[in-house]
Coordinates of N, CA and C in Angstrom, one line a residue:
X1 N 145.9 73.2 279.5 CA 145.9 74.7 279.3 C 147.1 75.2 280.1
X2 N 147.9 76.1 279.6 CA 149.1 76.5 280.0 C 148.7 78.3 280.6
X3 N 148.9 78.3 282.0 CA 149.0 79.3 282.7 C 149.8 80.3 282.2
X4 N 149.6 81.7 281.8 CA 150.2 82.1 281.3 C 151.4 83.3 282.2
X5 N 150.3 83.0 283.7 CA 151.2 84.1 284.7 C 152.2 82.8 285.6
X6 N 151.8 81.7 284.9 CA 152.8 80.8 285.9 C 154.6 81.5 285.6
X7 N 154.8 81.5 286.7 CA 156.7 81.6 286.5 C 157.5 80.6 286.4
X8 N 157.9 80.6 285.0 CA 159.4 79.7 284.6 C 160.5 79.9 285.1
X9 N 160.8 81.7 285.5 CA 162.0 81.9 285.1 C 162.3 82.9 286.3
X10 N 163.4 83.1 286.8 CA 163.5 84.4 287.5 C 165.1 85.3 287.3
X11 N 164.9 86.3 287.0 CA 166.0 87.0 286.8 C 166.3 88.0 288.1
X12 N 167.6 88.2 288.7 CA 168.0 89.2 288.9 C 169.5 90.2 288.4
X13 N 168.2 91.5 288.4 CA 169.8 92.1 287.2 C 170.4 93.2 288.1
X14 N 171.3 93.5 287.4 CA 172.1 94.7 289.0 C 172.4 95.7 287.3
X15 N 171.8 97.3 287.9 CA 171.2 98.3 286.6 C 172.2 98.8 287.4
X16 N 173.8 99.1 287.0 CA 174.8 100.4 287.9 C 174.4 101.3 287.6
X17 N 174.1 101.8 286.4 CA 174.2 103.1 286.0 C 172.7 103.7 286.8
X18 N 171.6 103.0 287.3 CA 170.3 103.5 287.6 C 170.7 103.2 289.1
X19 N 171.6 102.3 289.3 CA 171.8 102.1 291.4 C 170.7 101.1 291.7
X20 N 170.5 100.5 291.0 CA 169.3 99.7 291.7 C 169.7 97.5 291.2
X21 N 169.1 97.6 291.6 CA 168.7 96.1 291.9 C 167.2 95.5 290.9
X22 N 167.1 94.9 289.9 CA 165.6 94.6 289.5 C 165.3 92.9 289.6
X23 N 164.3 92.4 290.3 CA 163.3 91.5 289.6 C 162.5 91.1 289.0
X24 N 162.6 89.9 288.5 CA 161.8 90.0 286.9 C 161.9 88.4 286.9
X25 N 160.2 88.1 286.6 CA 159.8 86.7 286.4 C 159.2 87.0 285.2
X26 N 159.6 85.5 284.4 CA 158.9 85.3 283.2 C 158.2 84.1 283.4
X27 N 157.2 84.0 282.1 CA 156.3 83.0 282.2 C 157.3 81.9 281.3
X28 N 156.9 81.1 280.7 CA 157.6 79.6 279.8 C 157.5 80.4 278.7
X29 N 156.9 81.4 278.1 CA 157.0 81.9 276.9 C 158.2 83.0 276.9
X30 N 158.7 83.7 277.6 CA 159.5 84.7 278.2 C 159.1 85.9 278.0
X31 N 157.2 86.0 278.6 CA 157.0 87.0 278.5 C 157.2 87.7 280.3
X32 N 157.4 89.0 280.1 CA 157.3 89.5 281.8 C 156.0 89.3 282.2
X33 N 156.3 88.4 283.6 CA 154.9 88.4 284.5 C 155.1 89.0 285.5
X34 N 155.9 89.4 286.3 CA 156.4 89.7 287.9 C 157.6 90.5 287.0
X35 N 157.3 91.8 288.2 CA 158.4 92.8 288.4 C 158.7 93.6 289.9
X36 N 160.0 93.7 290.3 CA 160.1 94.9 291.7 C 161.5 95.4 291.4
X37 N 161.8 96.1 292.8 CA 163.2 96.4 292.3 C 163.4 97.6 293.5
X38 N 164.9 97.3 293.6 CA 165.3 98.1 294.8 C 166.0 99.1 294.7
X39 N 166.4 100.2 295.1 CA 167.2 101.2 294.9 C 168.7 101.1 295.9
X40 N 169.7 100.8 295.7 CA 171.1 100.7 296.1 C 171.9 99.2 295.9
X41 N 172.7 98.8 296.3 CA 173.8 97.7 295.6 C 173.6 96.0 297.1
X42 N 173.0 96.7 298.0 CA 173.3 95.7 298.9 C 172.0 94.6 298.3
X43 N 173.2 93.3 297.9 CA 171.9 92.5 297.0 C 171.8 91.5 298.1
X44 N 172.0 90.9 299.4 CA 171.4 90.1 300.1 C 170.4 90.5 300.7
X45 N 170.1 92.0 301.1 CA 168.9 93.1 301.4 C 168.0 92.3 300.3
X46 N 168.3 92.7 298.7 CA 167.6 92.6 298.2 C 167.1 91.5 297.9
X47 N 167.4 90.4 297.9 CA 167.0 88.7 297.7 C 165.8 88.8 299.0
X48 N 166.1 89.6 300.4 CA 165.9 89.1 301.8 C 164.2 89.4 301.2
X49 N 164.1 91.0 300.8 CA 162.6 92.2 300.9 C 162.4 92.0 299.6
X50 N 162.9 92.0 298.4 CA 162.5 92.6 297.2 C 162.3 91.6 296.2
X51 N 162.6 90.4 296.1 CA 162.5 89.0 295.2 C 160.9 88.8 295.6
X52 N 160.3 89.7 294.9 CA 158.5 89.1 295.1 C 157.8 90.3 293.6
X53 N 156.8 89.6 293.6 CA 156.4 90.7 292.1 C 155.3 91.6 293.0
X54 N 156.0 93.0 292.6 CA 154.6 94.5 292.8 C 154.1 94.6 292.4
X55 N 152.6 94.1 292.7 CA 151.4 94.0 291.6 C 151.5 95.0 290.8
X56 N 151.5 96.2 292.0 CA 150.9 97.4 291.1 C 152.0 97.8 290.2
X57 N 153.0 97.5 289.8 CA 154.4 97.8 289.5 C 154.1 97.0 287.7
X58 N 153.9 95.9 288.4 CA 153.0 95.3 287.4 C 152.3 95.1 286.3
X59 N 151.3 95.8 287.2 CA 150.2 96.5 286.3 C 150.6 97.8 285.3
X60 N 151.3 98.8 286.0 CA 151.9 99.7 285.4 C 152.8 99.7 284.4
X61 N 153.4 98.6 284.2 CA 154.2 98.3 283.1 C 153.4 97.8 281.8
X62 N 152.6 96.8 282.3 CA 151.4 96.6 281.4 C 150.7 97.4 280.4
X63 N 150.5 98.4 281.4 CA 150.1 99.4 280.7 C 150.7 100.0 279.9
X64 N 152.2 100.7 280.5 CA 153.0 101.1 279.6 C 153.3 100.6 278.2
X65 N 153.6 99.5 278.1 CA 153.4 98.8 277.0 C 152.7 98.9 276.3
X66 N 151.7 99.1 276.3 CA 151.0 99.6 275.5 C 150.3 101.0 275.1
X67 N 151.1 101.7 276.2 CA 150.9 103.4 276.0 C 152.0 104.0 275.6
X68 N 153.0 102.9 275.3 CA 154.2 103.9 274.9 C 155.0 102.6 273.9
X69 N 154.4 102.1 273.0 CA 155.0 101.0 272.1 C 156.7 101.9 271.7
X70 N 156.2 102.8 271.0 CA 157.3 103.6 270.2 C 158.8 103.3 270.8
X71 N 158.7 104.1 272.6 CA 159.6 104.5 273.7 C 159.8 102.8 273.6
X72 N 159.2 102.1 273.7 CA 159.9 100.3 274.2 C 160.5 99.9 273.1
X73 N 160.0 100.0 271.9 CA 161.1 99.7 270.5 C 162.5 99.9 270.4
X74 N 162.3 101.6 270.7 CA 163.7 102.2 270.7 C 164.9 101.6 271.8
X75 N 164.7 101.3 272.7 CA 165.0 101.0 274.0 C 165.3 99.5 274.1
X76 N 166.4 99.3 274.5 CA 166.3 97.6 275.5 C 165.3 97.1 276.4
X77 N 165.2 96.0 276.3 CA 163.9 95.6 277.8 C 164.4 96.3 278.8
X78 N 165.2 95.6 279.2 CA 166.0 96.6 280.4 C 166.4 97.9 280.6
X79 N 166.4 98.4 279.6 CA 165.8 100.0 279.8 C 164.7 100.4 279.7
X80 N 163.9 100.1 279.3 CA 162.4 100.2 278.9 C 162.2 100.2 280.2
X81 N 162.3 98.5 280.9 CA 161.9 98.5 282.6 C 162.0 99.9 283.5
X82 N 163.4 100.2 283.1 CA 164.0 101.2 284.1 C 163.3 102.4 284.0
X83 N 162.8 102.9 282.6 CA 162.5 103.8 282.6 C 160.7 103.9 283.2
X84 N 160.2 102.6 283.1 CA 159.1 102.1 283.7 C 159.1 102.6 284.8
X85 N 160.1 101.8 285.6 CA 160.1 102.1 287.2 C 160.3 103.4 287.9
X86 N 161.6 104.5 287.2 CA 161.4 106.1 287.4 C 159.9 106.4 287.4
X87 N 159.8 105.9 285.8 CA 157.4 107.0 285.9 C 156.9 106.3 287.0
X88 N 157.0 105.1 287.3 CA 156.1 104.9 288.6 C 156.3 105.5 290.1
X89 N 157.9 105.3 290.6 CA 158.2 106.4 291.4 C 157.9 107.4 291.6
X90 N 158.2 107.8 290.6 CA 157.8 109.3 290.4 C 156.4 109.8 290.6
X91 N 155.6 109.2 290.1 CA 153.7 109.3 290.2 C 153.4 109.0 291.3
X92 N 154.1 108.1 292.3 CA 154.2 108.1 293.9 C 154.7 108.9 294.8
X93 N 155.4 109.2 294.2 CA 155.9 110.4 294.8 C 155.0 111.6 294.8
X94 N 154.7 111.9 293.5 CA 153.6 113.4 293.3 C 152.8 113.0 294.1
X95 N 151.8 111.8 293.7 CA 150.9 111.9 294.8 C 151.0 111.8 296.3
X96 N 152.2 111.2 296.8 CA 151.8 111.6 297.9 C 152.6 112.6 298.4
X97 N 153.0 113.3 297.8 CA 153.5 115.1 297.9 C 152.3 116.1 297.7
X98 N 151.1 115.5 296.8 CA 150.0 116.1 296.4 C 149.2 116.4 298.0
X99 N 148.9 114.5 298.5 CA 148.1 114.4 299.4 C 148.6 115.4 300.6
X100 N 150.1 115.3 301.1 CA 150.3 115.9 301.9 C 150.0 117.3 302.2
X101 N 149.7 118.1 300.7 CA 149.4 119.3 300.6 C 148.0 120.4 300.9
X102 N 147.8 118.8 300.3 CA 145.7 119.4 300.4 C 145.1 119.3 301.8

């Protein structure tokens, strides 16, 4: 039986135009299993903290994929990712701008 979250593969891409740093593990099929990703250019920082998969980063892509087929069609993986990672930011952000409020 072939594991399907086992990691084959590991990518790291440098996104200029977004300023960030992404990791990304695939399984032997080359589907995404593992994702993170750092904001600015210093990539030995990012090998040191950021080369690990964010569950929840994860999960949330997961989902995306399948809440927004359309938006991933039109789009490159690697944009699709990107634009993944802004909505997640971002939803972290409100909420804990929310919590702070109440």
């Amino acid at each position: 039986m072939i594991n399907e979250y086992k990691v084959d593969k590991i990518v790291h891409e440098w996104c200029e135009e977004q300023d960030r740093w992404v990791y990304i593990e695939y399984n032997n099929q080359r589907k995404i299993v593992g994702l993170n990703f750092m904001q600015g250019d210093e990539y030995d920082y990012f090998k040191e903290k950021w080369c690990h998969n964010d569950q929840g980063l994860m999960q949330f892509y997961s989902t995306m994929l399948y809440t927004f087929p359309i938006e991933k069609a039109s789009v490159n993986t690697l944009e699709f990712i990107n634009k993944v990672m802004w909505s997640y930011h971002s939803a972290i952000v409100a909420n804990e701008d929310h919590r702070e409020v109440s």
